[in-house]
Amino acid sequence: EVQLLESGGGLVQPGGSLRLSCVASGITLTTYAMSWVRQAPGKGLEWVSSISGSGGSTYYADSVKGRFTISRDNSKNTLYVQMNSLRVEDAAVYYCALLGGWLPGDYWGQGTLVTVSS
Amino acid sequence: DIQMTQSPSSLSASVGDTVTITCRTSQGIRNDLGWYQQKPGKAPKRLIYAASSLQSGVPSRFSGSGSGTEFTLTISSLQPEDFATYFCLHHNYYPQTFGQGTKVEIK
């Protein structure tokens, strides 16, 4: 069974930083692009960032470009996102996801809550 | 960037009804679209991929159609467990974009 487990969420002041992690089990992530998706309270889903299987290509939503950095350590089967210069509007549940696209598999973590408040 | 327009934003329906949700894209995306179901407090679950392929384990009352710029999710014979919020997601290229969501409520 594939499981994605996020950690690292919490309360941070505006302007602060957080690093989220996502550990995968039941699947070897090496060949898969991975993504972060967020959902603000009571709002819809927002794609945040993706990284290719090798880590050589990264993609960001305009809303986080220049502030967030996605990375992965395939030896640890782990995905990360470093979030700097956090804003109130970054507050959300952050999901780690293997968005399947054309592939039959599509997997999500349970989410980790990031609160940005003074 | 591709803009997604999902409609309606909400609908009320009864058990046994057939409901249809639509996503339109600002550019043609072939069939690079999936449909997700989300229940409160839970992660989204994919129902349909490649516009019309049923995800393994998903009941056959869910179906998807469309290509290019217009896509449809149909739920036939709505069941109590289908009351949830539904989202479309295109993966034609980055940035990927979700539709705004459709909340299906009990009439």
PDB file of C-alpha atoms in Angstrom:
ATOM      1  CA  GLU A   1       0.000   0.000   0.000  1.00  0.00           C
ATOM      2  CA  VAL A   2       1.344   3.403  -0.999  1.00  0.00           C
ATOM      3  CA  GLN A   3       1.487   5.963   1.786  1.00  0.00           C
ATOM      4  CA  LEU A   4       2.678   9.556   1.773  1.00  0.00           C
ATOM      5  CA  LEU A   5       3.253  11.111   5.180  1.00  0.00           C
ATOM      6  CA  GLU A   6       3.787  14.845   5.523  1.00  0.00           C
ATOM      7  CA  SER A   7       5.327  16.601   8.496  1.00  0.00           C
ATOM      8  CA  GLY A   8       6.687  20.002   9.408  1.00  0.00           C
ATOM      9  CA  GLY A   9       3.552  22.100   9.509  1.00  0.00           C
ATOM     10  CA  GLY A  10       2.830  24.493  12.329  1.00  0.00           C
ATOM     11  CA  LEU A  11       2.399  28.095  13.359  1.00  0.00           C
ATOM     12  CA  VAL A  12       4.795  30.660  11.942  1.00  0.00           C
ATOM     13  CA  GLN A  13       4.831  34.437  11.930  1.00  0.00           C
ATOM     14  CA  PRO A  14       4.553  36.380   8.689  1.00  0.00           C
ATOM     15  CA  GLY A  15       7.975  36.576   7.115  1.00  0.00           C
ATOM     16  CA  GLY A  16       9.053  33.333   8.733  1.00  0.00           C
ATOM     17  CA  SER A  17      10.105  30.006   7.261  1.00  0.00           C
ATOM     18  CA  LEU A  18       9.034  26.384   7.422  1.00  0.00           C
ATOM     19  CA  ARG A  19      10.254  23.205   5.793  1.00  0.00           C
ATOM     20  CA  LEU A  20       7.733  20.517   5.010  1.00  0.00           C
ATOM     21  CA  SER A  21       8.725  16.906   4.434  1.00  0.00           C
ATOM     22  CA  CYS A  22       6.895  14.008   2.833  1.00  0.00           C
ATOM     23  CA  VAL A  23       8.105  10.447   3.277  1.00  0.00           C
ATOM     24  CA  ALA A  24       6.828   7.784   0.914  1.00  0.00           C
ATOM     25  CA  SER A  25       6.371   4.110   1.619  1.00  0.00           C
ATOM     26  CA  GLY A  26       5.123   1.314  -0.577  1.00  0.00           C
ATOM     27  CA  ILE A  27       6.513   3.003  -3.678  1.00  0.00           C
ATOM     28  CA  THR A  28       9.903   4.067  -4.966  1.00  0.00           C
ATOM     29  CA  LEU A  29       9.579   7.709  -5.889  1.00  0.00           C
ATOM     30  CA  THR A  30      12.608   7.874  -8.156  1.00  0.00           C
ATOM     31  CA  THR A  31      10.699   7.656 -11.420  1.00  0.00           C
ATOM     32  CA  TYR A  32       7.796   9.861 -10.455  1.00  0.00           C
ATOM     33  CA  ALA A  33       7.266  13.587 -10.497  1.00  0.00           C
ATOM     34  CA  MET A  34       5.998  14.766  -7.134  1.00  0.00           C
ATOM     35  CA  SER A  35       3.961  17.784  -6.186  1.00  0.00           C
ATOM     36  CA  TRP A  36       2.751  19.968  -3.372  1.00  0.00           C
ATOM     37  CA  VAL A  37      -0.886  21.084  -3.415  1.00  0.00           C
ATOM     38  CA  ARG A  38      -2.449  23.365  -0.834  1.00  0.00           C
ATOM     39  CA  GLN A  39      -5.921  24.214   0.350  1.00  0.00           C
ATOM     40  CA  ALA A  40      -6.692  27.308   2.360  1.00  0.00           C
ATOM     41  CA  PRO A  41      -9.473  26.942   4.944  1.00  0.00           C
ATOM     42  CA  GLY A  42     -12.822  26.665   3.193  1.00  0.00           C
ATOM     43  CA  LYS A  43     -11.247  27.167  -0.231  1.00  0.00           C
ATOM     44  CA  GLY A  44     -10.404  25.086  -3.266  1.00  0.00           C
ATOM     45  CA  LEU A  45      -7.259  23.243  -4.223  1.00  0.00           C
ATOM     46  CA  GLU A  46      -4.199  25.112  -5.470  1.00  0.00           C
ATOM     47  CA  TRP A  47      -1.273  23.447  -7.202  1.00  0.00           C
ATOM     48  CA  VAL A  48       1.886  24.858  -5.613  1.00  0.00           C
ATOM     49  CA  SER A  49       4.940  23.132  -7.054  1.00  0.00           C
ATOM     50  CA  SER A  50       6.217  20.013  -8.781  1.00  0.00           C
ATOM     51  CA  ILE A  51       9.582  18.348  -9.244  1.00  0.00           C
ATOM     52  CA  SER A  52      10.665  15.777 -11.791  1.00  0.00           C
ATOM     53  CA  GLY A  53      11.732  12.282 -10.786  1.00  0.00           C
ATOM     54  CA  SER A  54      15.408  13.113 -11.027  1.00  0.00           C
ATOM     55  CA  GLY A  55      14.969  16.470  -9.333  1.00  0.00           C
ATOM     56  CA  GLY A  56      16.426  18.215 -12.340  1.00  0.00           C
ATOM     57  CA  SER A  57      13.276  20.149 -13.212  1.00  0.00           C
ATOM     58  CA  THR A  58      11.153  22.178 -10.858  1.00  0.00           C
ATOM     59  CA  TYR A  59       7.952  24.147 -11.383  1.00  0.00           C
ATOM     60  CA  TYR A  60       6.187  26.706  -9.231  1.00  0.00           C
ATOM     61  CA  ALA A  61       2.930  28.590  -9.058  1.00  0.00           C
ATOM     62  CA  ASP A  62       3.405  32.313  -9.514  1.00  0.00           C
ATOM     63  CA  SER A  63       2.067  32.829  -5.995  1.00  0.00           C
ATOM     64  CA  VAL A  64       5.097  31.086  -4.445  1.00  0.00           C
ATOM     65  CA  LYS A  65       7.828  31.574  -7.037  1.00  0.00           C
ATOM     66  CA  GLY A  66      10.974  32.957  -5.478  1.00  0.00           C
ATOM     67  CA  ARG A  67       9.847  32.091  -1.944  1.00  0.00           C
ATOM     68  CA  PHE A  68       9.332  28.316  -2.016  1.00  0.00           C
ATOM     69  CA  THR A  69      11.877  25.694  -3.050  1.00  0.00           C
ATOM     70  CA  ILE A  70      10.883  22.128  -3.798  1.00  0.00           C
ATOM     71  CA  SER A  71      13.464  19.362  -3.544  1.00  0.00           C
ATOM     72  CA  ARG A  72      13.717  15.623  -3.106  1.00  0.00           C
ATOM     73  CA  ASP A  73      16.087  13.032  -1.722  1.00  0.00           C
ATOM     74  CA  ASN A  74      15.410   9.853  -3.634  1.00  0.00           C
ATOM     75  CA  SER A  75      17.770   7.890  -1.388  1.00  0.00           C
ATOM     76  CA  LYS A  76      15.383   8.686   1.465  1.00  0.00           C
ATOM     77  CA  ASN A  77      12.221   8.469  -0.655  1.00  0.00           C
ATOM     78  CA  THR A  78      11.415  11.939   0.631  1.00  0.00           C
ATOM     79  CA  LEU A  79      10.023  15.144  -0.851  1.00  0.00           C
ATOM     80  CA  TYR A  80      10.561  18.590   0.675  1.00  0.00           C
ATOM     81  CA  VAL A  81       9.413  22.135   0.289  1.00  0.00           C
ATOM     82  CA  GLN A  82      11.283  25.008   1.896  1.00  0.00           C
ATOM     83  CA  MET A  83       8.898  27.894   2.437  1.00  0.00           C
ATOM     84  CA  ASN A  84      10.444  31.304   3.094  1.00  0.00           C
ATOM     85  CA  SER A  85       8.977  34.796   3.481  1.00  0.00           C
ATOM     86  CA  LEU A  86       5.658  33.269   4.467  1.00  0.00           C
ATOM     87  CA  ARG A  87       2.554  35.380   4.118  1.00  0.00           C
ATOM     88  CA  VAL A  88      -0.839  35.197   5.788  1.00  0.00           C
ATOM     89  CA  GLU A  89      -2.247  33.995   2.474  1.00  0.00           C
ATOM     90  CA  ASP A  90       0.085  30.972   2.515  1.00  0.00           C
ATOM     91  CA  ALA A  91      -1.874  29.508   5.423  1.00  0.00           C
ATOM     92  CA  ALA A  92      -3.351  26.221   4.266  1.00  0.00           C
ATOM     93  CA  VAL A  93      -3.290  22.474   4.504  1.00  0.00           C
ATOM     94  CA  TYR A  94      -0.362  21.357   2.371  1.00  0.00           C
ATOM     95  CA  TYR A  95      -0.663  18.023   0.628  1.00  0.00           C
ATOM     96  CA  CYS A  96       2.172  16.013  -0.808  1.00  0.00           C
ATOM     97  CA  ALA A  97       0.915  14.276  -3.938  1.00  0.00           C
ATOM     98  CA  LEU A  98       1.952  11.972  -6.696  1.00  0.00           C
ATOM     99  CA  LEU A  99      -0.379  13.407  -9.312  1.00  0.00           C
ATOM    100  CA  GLY A 100      -0.823  10.553 -11.718  1.00  0.00           C
ATOM    101  CA  GLY A 101      -1.617  12.450 -14.891  1.00  0.00           C
ATOM    102  CA  TRP A 102      -1.988   9.726 -17.519  1.00  0.00           C
ATOM    103  CA  LEU A 103      -0.830   7.054 -15.079  1.00  0.00           C
ATOM    104  CA  PRO A 104      -3.327   4.871 -13.205  1.00  0.00           C
ATOM    105  CA  GLY A 105      -1.724   5.652  -9.855  1.00  0.00           C
ATOM    106  CA  ASP A 106      -2.477   8.884  -8.011  1.00  0.00           C
ATOM    107  CA  TYR A 107      -1.590   9.285  -4.355  1.00  0.00           C
ATOM    108  CA  TRP A 108      -1.970  11.953  -1.699  1.00  0.00           C
ATOM    109  CA  GLY A 109      -0.785  12.404   1.861  1.00  0.00           C
ATOM    110  CA  GLN A 110      -3.129  13.316   4.679  1.00  0.00           C
ATOM    111  CA  GLY A 111      -1.943  16.929   4.669  1.00  0.00           C
ATOM    112  CA  THR A 112      -0.114  19.134   7.129  1.00  0.00           C
ATOM    113  CA  LEU A 113      -1.499  22.436   8.389  1.00  0.00           C
ATOM    114  CA  VAL A 114       0.507  25.618   8.037  1.00  0.00           C
ATOM    115  CA  THR A 115      -0.753  28.626   9.966  1.00  0.00           C
ATOM    116  CA  VAL A 116       0.775  32.039   9.311  1.00  0.00           C
ATOM    117  CA  SER A 117      -0.169  34.536  11.953  1.00  0.00           C
ATOM    118  CA  SER A 118       1.361  37.042  14.306  1.00  0.00           C
TER     119      SER A 118
ATOM    120  CA  ASP B   1      -1.335  29.762 -18.239  1.00  0.00           C
ATOM    121  CA  ILE B   2      -4.456  27.689 -18.779  1.00  0.00           C
ATOM    122  CA  GLN B   3      -7.578  28.982 -17.058  1.00  0.00           C
ATOM    123  CA  MET B   4     -10.118  26.496 -15.747  1.00  0.00           C
ATOM    124  CA  THR B   5     -13.813  27.273 -15.446  1.00  0.00           C
ATOM    125  CA  GLN B   6     -15.769  24.690 -13.487  1.00  0.00           C
ATOM    126  CA  SER B   7     -19.533  24.792 -13.195  1.00  0.00           C
ATOM    127  CA  PRO B   8     -21.750  24.817 -11.332  1.00  0.00           C
ATOM    128  CA  SER B   9     -20.117  25.879  -8.069  1.00  0.00           C
ATOM    129  CA  SER B  10     -22.756  23.951  -6.163  1.00  0.00           C
ATOM    130  CA  LEU B  11     -25.805  21.852  -6.809  1.00  0.00           C
ATOM    131  CA  SER B  12     -28.521  20.125  -4.833  1.00  0.00           C
ATOM    132  CA  ALA B  13     -29.617  16.668  -5.841  1.00  0.00           C
ATOM    133  CA  SER B  14     -31.431  13.655  -4.505  1.00  0.00           C
ATOM    134  CA  VAL B  15     -30.285  10.082  -4.124  1.00  0.00           C
ATOM    135  CA  GLY B  16     -30.799   8.378  -7.459  1.00  0.00           C
ATOM    136  CA  ASP B  17     -30.406  11.532  -9.536  1.00  0.00           C
ATOM    137  CA  THR B  18     -27.902  11.947 -12.342  1.00  0.00           C
ATOM    138  CA  VAL B  19     -25.644  14.976 -12.013  1.00  0.00           C
ATOM    139  CA  THR B  20     -23.259  16.567 -14.473  1.00  0.00           C
ATOM    140  CA  ILE B  21     -20.302  18.827 -13.725  1.00  0.00           C
ATOM    141  CA  THR B  22     -18.391  20.674 -16.425  1.00  0.00           C
ATOM    142  CA  CYS B  23     -14.867  22.036 -16.742  1.00  0.00           C
ATOM    143  CA  ARG B  24     -13.857  24.306 -19.578  1.00  0.00           C
ATOM    144  CA  THR B  25     -10.276  25.283 -20.320  1.00  0.00           C
ATOM    145  CA  SER B  26      -8.980  28.432 -21.969  1.00  0.00           C
ATOM    146  CA  GLN B  27      -6.823  26.374 -24.337  1.00  0.00           C
ATOM    147  CA  GLY B  28      -7.095  22.899 -25.774  1.00  0.00           C
ATOM    148  CA  ILE B  29      -5.535  20.288 -23.507  1.00  0.00           C
ATOM    149  CA  ARG B  30      -6.263  17.102 -25.476  1.00  0.00           C
ATOM    150  CA  ASN B  31      -7.483  14.718 -22.756  1.00  0.00           C
ATOM    151  CA  ASP B  32      -5.020  15.829 -20.064  1.00  0.00           C
ATOM    152  CA  LEU B  33      -7.587  16.129 -17.302  1.00  0.00           C
ATOM    153  CA  GLY B  34      -8.601  14.320 -14.165  1.00  0.00           C
ATOM    154  CA  TRP B  35     -11.542  14.506 -11.789  1.00  0.00           C
ATOM    155  CA  TYR B  36     -11.254  14.353  -8.013  1.00  0.00           C
ATOM    156  CA  GLN B  37     -13.673  13.908  -5.138  1.00  0.00           C
ATOM    157  CA  GLN B  38     -12.998  15.456  -1.758  1.00  0.00           C
ATOM    158  CA  LYS B  39     -14.862  14.949   1.483  1.00  0.00           C
ATOM    159  CA  PRO B  40     -14.470  17.280   4.488  1.00  0.00           C
ATOM    160  CA  GLY B  41     -11.183  16.857   6.298  1.00  0.00           C
ATOM    161  CA  LYS B  42      -9.885  14.338   3.775  1.00  0.00           C
ATOM    162  CA  ALA B  43      -7.386  14.401   0.940  1.00  0.00           C
ATOM    163  CA  PRO B  44      -8.773  14.430  -2.589  1.00  0.00           C
ATOM    164  CA  LYS B  45      -9.330  11.114  -4.304  1.00  0.00           C
ATOM    165  CA  ARG B  46      -9.035  10.758  -8.068  1.00  0.00           C
ATOM    166  CA  LEU B  47     -12.052   9.321  -9.840  1.00  0.00           C
ATOM    167  CA  ILE B  48     -11.220   9.771 -13.515  1.00  0.00           C
ATOM    168  CA  TYR B  49      -7.931  10.207 -15.374  1.00  0.00           C
ATOM    169  CA  ALA B  50      -7.149  10.996 -18.993  1.00  0.00           C
ATOM    170  CA  ALA B  51     -10.604  12.596 -19.166  1.00  0.00           C
ATOM    171  CA  SER B  52     -12.535   9.340 -19.394  1.00  0.00           C
ATOM    172  CA  SER B  53     -10.599   6.493 -17.750  1.00  0.00           C
ATOM    173  CA  LEU B  54     -12.112   5.207 -14.525  1.00  0.00           C
ATOM    174  CA  GLN B  55      -9.706   4.989 -11.610  1.00  0.00           C
ATOM    175  CA  SER B  56      -9.377   1.481 -10.234  1.00  0.00           C
ATOM    176  CA  GLY B  57     -11.845   0.829  -7.430  1.00  0.00           C
ATOM    177  CA  VAL B  58     -14.142   3.709  -8.344  1.00  0.00           C
ATOM    178  CA  PRO B  59     -17.784   2.774  -8.943  1.00  0.00           C
ATOM    179  CA  SER B  60     -18.923   2.689 -12.543  1.00  0.00           C
ATOM    180  CA  ARG B  61     -21.640   5.270 -11.870  1.00  0.00           C
ATOM    181  CA  PHE B  62     -18.839   7.822 -12.269  1.00  0.00           C
ATOM    182  CA  SER B  63     -17.897   8.637 -15.837  1.00  0.00           C
ATOM    183  CA  GLY B  64     -15.925  11.301 -17.627  1.00  0.00           C
ATOM    184  CA  SER B  65     -15.990  12.598 -21.153  1.00  0.00           C
ATOM    185  CA  GLY B  66     -14.613  15.335 -23.320  1.00  0.00           C
ATOM    186  CA  SER B  67     -11.430  16.487 -24.950  1.00  0.00           C
ATOM    187  CA  GLY B  68      -9.927  19.743 -26.091  1.00  0.00           C
ATOM    188  CA  THR B  69     -11.546  22.460 -24.022  1.00  0.00           C
ATOM    189  CA  GLU B  70     -14.722  20.959 -22.572  1.00  0.00           C
ATOM    190  CA  PHE B  71     -14.948  18.103 -20.102  1.00  0.00           C
ATOM    191  CA  THR B  72     -17.764  16.526 -18.144  1.00  0.00           C
ATOM    192  CA  LEU B  73     -18.041  14.406 -15.029  1.00  0.00           C
ATOM    193  CA  THR B  74     -21.299  12.506 -14.753  1.00  0.00           C
ATOM    194  CA  ILE B  75     -22.518  10.724 -11.661  1.00  0.00           C
ATOM    195  CA  SER B  76     -25.373   8.385 -12.464  1.00  0.00           C
ATOM    196  CA  SER B  77     -27.748   7.275  -9.730  1.00  0.00           C
ATOM    197  CA  LEU B  78     -26.265   9.464  -7.005  1.00  0.00           C
ATOM    198  CA  GLN B  79     -25.576   7.620  -3.767  1.00  0.00           C
ATOM    199  CA  PRO B  80     -25.418   9.037  -0.222  1.00  0.00           C
ATOM    200  CA  GLU B  81     -21.638   8.667  -0.140  1.00  0.00           C
ATOM    201  CA  ASP B  82     -21.304  10.802  -3.289  1.00  0.00           C
ATOM    202  CA  PHE B  83     -22.218  14.023  -1.513  1.00  0.00           C
ATOM    203  CA  ALA B  84     -18.869  15.791  -1.599  1.00  0.00           C
ATOM    204  CA  THR B  85     -16.914  18.419  -3.480  1.00  0.00           C
ATOM    205  CA  TYR B  86     -15.549  17.637  -6.937  1.00  0.00           C
ATOM    206  CA  PHE B  87     -12.575  19.227  -8.690  1.00  0.00           C
ATOM    207  CA  CYS B  88     -11.070  18.947 -12.128  1.00  0.00           C
ATOM    208  CA  LEU B  89      -7.301  19.218 -12.673  1.00  0.00           C
ATOM    209  CA  HIS B  90      -5.459  19.688 -15.950  1.00  0.00           C
ATOM    210  CA  HIS B  91      -1.925  18.371 -16.366  1.00  0.00           C
ATOM    211  CA  ASN B  92      -1.277  19.504 -19.915  1.00  0.00           C
ATOM    212  CA  TYR B  93       1.763  21.474 -18.788  1.00  0.00           C
ATOM    213  CA  TYR B  94       2.886  23.553 -15.842  1.00  0.00           C
ATOM    214  CA  PRO B  95       1.359  25.284 -14.031  1.00  0.00           C
ATOM    215  CA  GLN B  96      -1.242  22.617 -13.479  1.00  0.00           C
ATOM    216  CA  THR B  97      -4.571  24.139 -12.486  1.00  0.00           C
ATOM    217  CA  PHE B  98      -7.561  22.950 -10.513  1.00  0.00           C
ATOM    218  CA  GLY B  99     -11.108  23.957 -11.229  1.00  0.00           C
ATOM    219  CA  GLN B 100     -12.886  25.988  -8.579  1.00  0.00           C
ATOM    220  CA  GLY B 101     -14.836  22.998  -7.264  1.00  0.00           C
ATOM    221  CA  THR B 102     -18.450  21.849  -7.270  1.00  0.00           C
ATOM    222  CA  LYS B 103     -20.147  21.052  -3.989  1.00  0.00           C
ATOM    223  CA  VAL B 104     -22.817  18.387  -4.384  1.00  0.00           C
ATOM    224  CA  GLU B 105     -25.358  18.681  -1.604  1.00  0.00           C
ATOM    225  CA  ILE B 106     -28.390  16.696  -0.576  1.00  0.00           C
ATOM    226  CA  LYS B 107     -31.713  18.139  -1.685  1.00  0.00           C
TER     227      LYS B 107
END
